[in-house]
Amino acid sequence: MKKAIMFGAGAIGRGFIGQTFSQSGYHVTFVDIFPSVIVALNEHGRFSLQIVSVQQVETVCVGPV
């Protein structure tokens, strides 16, 4: 599996960019200064993301991370 390293696990990293890499077949590794975020990502190996539009709210599972 291809690997990607993301510096920053904030809204943009986990939202748009992390999802894009994951859907492209990459295992995404996040580096962040907040240990609680990294611990949660390591424990679950994935995270949920909500995509909101006028018509609907879609929940997407992003992983492996």
PDB file of C-alpha atoms in Angstrom:
ATOM      1  CA  MET A   1       0.000   0.000   0.000  1.00  0.00           C
ATOM      2  CA  LYS A   2       1.207   3.504  -0.799  1.00  0.00           C
ATOM      3  CA  LYS A   3       1.874   5.782   2.183  1.00  0.00           C
ATOM      4  CA  ALA A   4       1.341   9.513   2.724  1.00  0.00           C
ATOM      5  CA  ILE A   5       2.507  11.589   5.683  1.00  0.00           C
ATOM      6  CA  MET A   6       0.430  14.635   6.655  1.00  0.00           C
ATOM      7  CA  PHE A   7       1.907  17.325   8.898  1.00  0.00           C
ATOM      8  CA  GLY A   8      -1.123  18.691  10.704  1.00  0.00           C
ATOM      9  CA  ALA A   9      -4.218  16.715  11.668  1.00  0.00           C
ATOM     10  CA  GLY A  10      -6.563  19.676  11.823  1.00  0.00           C
ATOM     11  CA  ALA A  11      -9.682  20.399   9.820  1.00  0.00           C
ATOM     12  CA  ILE A  12      -7.939  20.644   6.448  1.00  0.00           C
ATOM     13  CA  GLY A  13      -5.580  17.711   6.993  1.00  0.00           C
ATOM     14  CA  ARG A  14      -8.240  15.304   8.211  1.00  0.00           C
ATOM     15  CA  GLY A  15     -11.024  16.841   6.171  1.00  0.00           C
ATOM     16  CA  PHE A  16     -10.112  17.398   2.580  1.00  0.00           C
ATOM     17  CA  ILE A  17      -6.535  16.224   2.112  1.00  0.00           C
ATOM     18  CA  GLY A  18      -6.655  13.119   4.320  1.00  0.00           C
ATOM     19  CA  GLN A  19      -9.854  11.956   2.641  1.00  0.00           C
ATOM     20  CA  THR A  20      -8.386  12.510  -0.828  1.00  0.00           C
ATOM     21  CA  PHE A  21      -5.260  10.475  -0.063  1.00  0.00           C
ATOM     22  CA  SER A  22      -7.290   7.703   1.575  1.00  0.00           C
ATOM     23  CA  GLN A  23      -9.707   7.417  -1.346  1.00  0.00           C
ATOM     24  CA  SER A  24      -6.689   7.261  -3.675  1.00  0.00           C
ATOM     25  CA  GLY A  25      -5.399   4.143  -1.917  1.00  0.00           C
ATOM     26  CA  TYR A  26      -2.864   5.672   0.482  1.00  0.00           C
ATOM     27  CA  HIS A  27      -2.344   4.741   4.122  1.00  0.00           C
ATOM     28  CA  VAL A  28      -2.275   8.191   5.737  1.00  0.00           C
ATOM     29  CA  THR A  29      -0.005   8.945   8.705  1.00  0.00           C
ATOM     30  CA  PHE A  30      -0.696  12.163  10.596  1.00  0.00           C
ATOM     31  CA  VAL A  31       1.888  14.181  12.531  1.00  0.00           C
ATOM     32  CA  ASP A  32       0.474  16.746  14.939  1.00  0.00           C
ATOM     33  CA  ILE A  33       1.424  18.665  18.090  1.00  0.00           C
ATOM     34  CA  PHE A  34      -1.738  17.577  19.947  1.00  0.00           C
ATOM     35  CA  PRO A  35      -1.164  14.089  21.399  1.00  0.00           C
ATOM     36  CA  SER A  36      -4.884  13.501  22.043  1.00  0.00           C
ATOM     37  CA  VAL A  37      -5.662  13.708  18.313  1.00  0.00           C
ATOM     38  CA  ILE A  38      -2.881  11.297  17.391  1.00  0.00           C
ATOM     39  CA  VAL A  39      -3.803   8.850  20.176  1.00  0.00           C
ATOM     40  CA  ALA A  40      -7.432   8.776  18.966  1.00  0.00           C
ATOM     41  CA  LEU A  41      -6.382   8.222  15.335  1.00  0.00           C
ATOM     42  CA  ASN A  42      -4.014   5.430  16.366  1.00  0.00           C
ATOM     43  CA  GLU A  43      -6.647   3.735  18.549  1.00  0.00           C
ATOM     44  CA  HIS A  44      -9.337   3.686  15.870  1.00  0.00           C
ATOM     45  CA  GLY A  45      -7.261   3.552  12.684  1.00  0.00           C
ATOM     46  CA  ARG A  46      -9.867   5.700  10.931  1.00  0.00           C
ATOM     47  CA  PHE A  47     -12.105   8.707  11.444  1.00  0.00           C
ATOM     48  CA  SER A  48     -15.528   9.873  10.309  1.00  0.00           C
ATOM     49  CA  LEU A  49     -16.066  12.943   8.184  1.00  0.00           C
ATOM     50  CA  GLN A  50     -19.375  14.667   7.445  1.00  0.00           C
ATOM     51  CA  ILE A  51     -19.872  16.164   3.997  1.00  0.00           C
ATOM     52  CA  VAL A  52     -22.691  18.694   4.074  1.00  0.00           C
ATOM     53  CA  SER A  53     -24.566  20.016   1.056  1.00  0.00           C
ATOM     54  CA  VAL A  54     -27.923  21.671   0.533  1.00  0.00           C
ATOM     55  CA  GLN A  55     -29.511  18.310  -0.306  1.00  0.00           C
ATOM     56  CA  GLN A  56     -27.945  16.001   2.298  1.00  0.00           C
ATOM     57  CA  VAL A  57     -25.414  15.220   5.001  1.00  0.00           C
ATOM     58  CA  GLU A  58     -23.158  12.303   4.117  1.00  0.00           C
ATOM     59  CA  THR A  59     -20.921  10.563   6.671  1.00  0.00           C
ATOM     60  CA  VAL A  60     -17.727   9.121   5.186  1.00  0.00           C
ATOM     61  CA  CYS A  61     -15.291   6.814   6.980  1.00  0.00           C
ATOM     62  CA  VAL A  62     -11.668   7.716   6.198  1.00  0.00           C
ATOM     63  CA  GLY A  63      -8.988   5.090   6.764  1.00  0.00           C
ATOM     64  CA  PRO A  64      -6.655   3.430   7.209  1.00  0.00           C
ATOM     65  CA  VAL A  65      -4.787   6.087   9.136  1.00  0.00           C
TER      66      VAL A  65
END
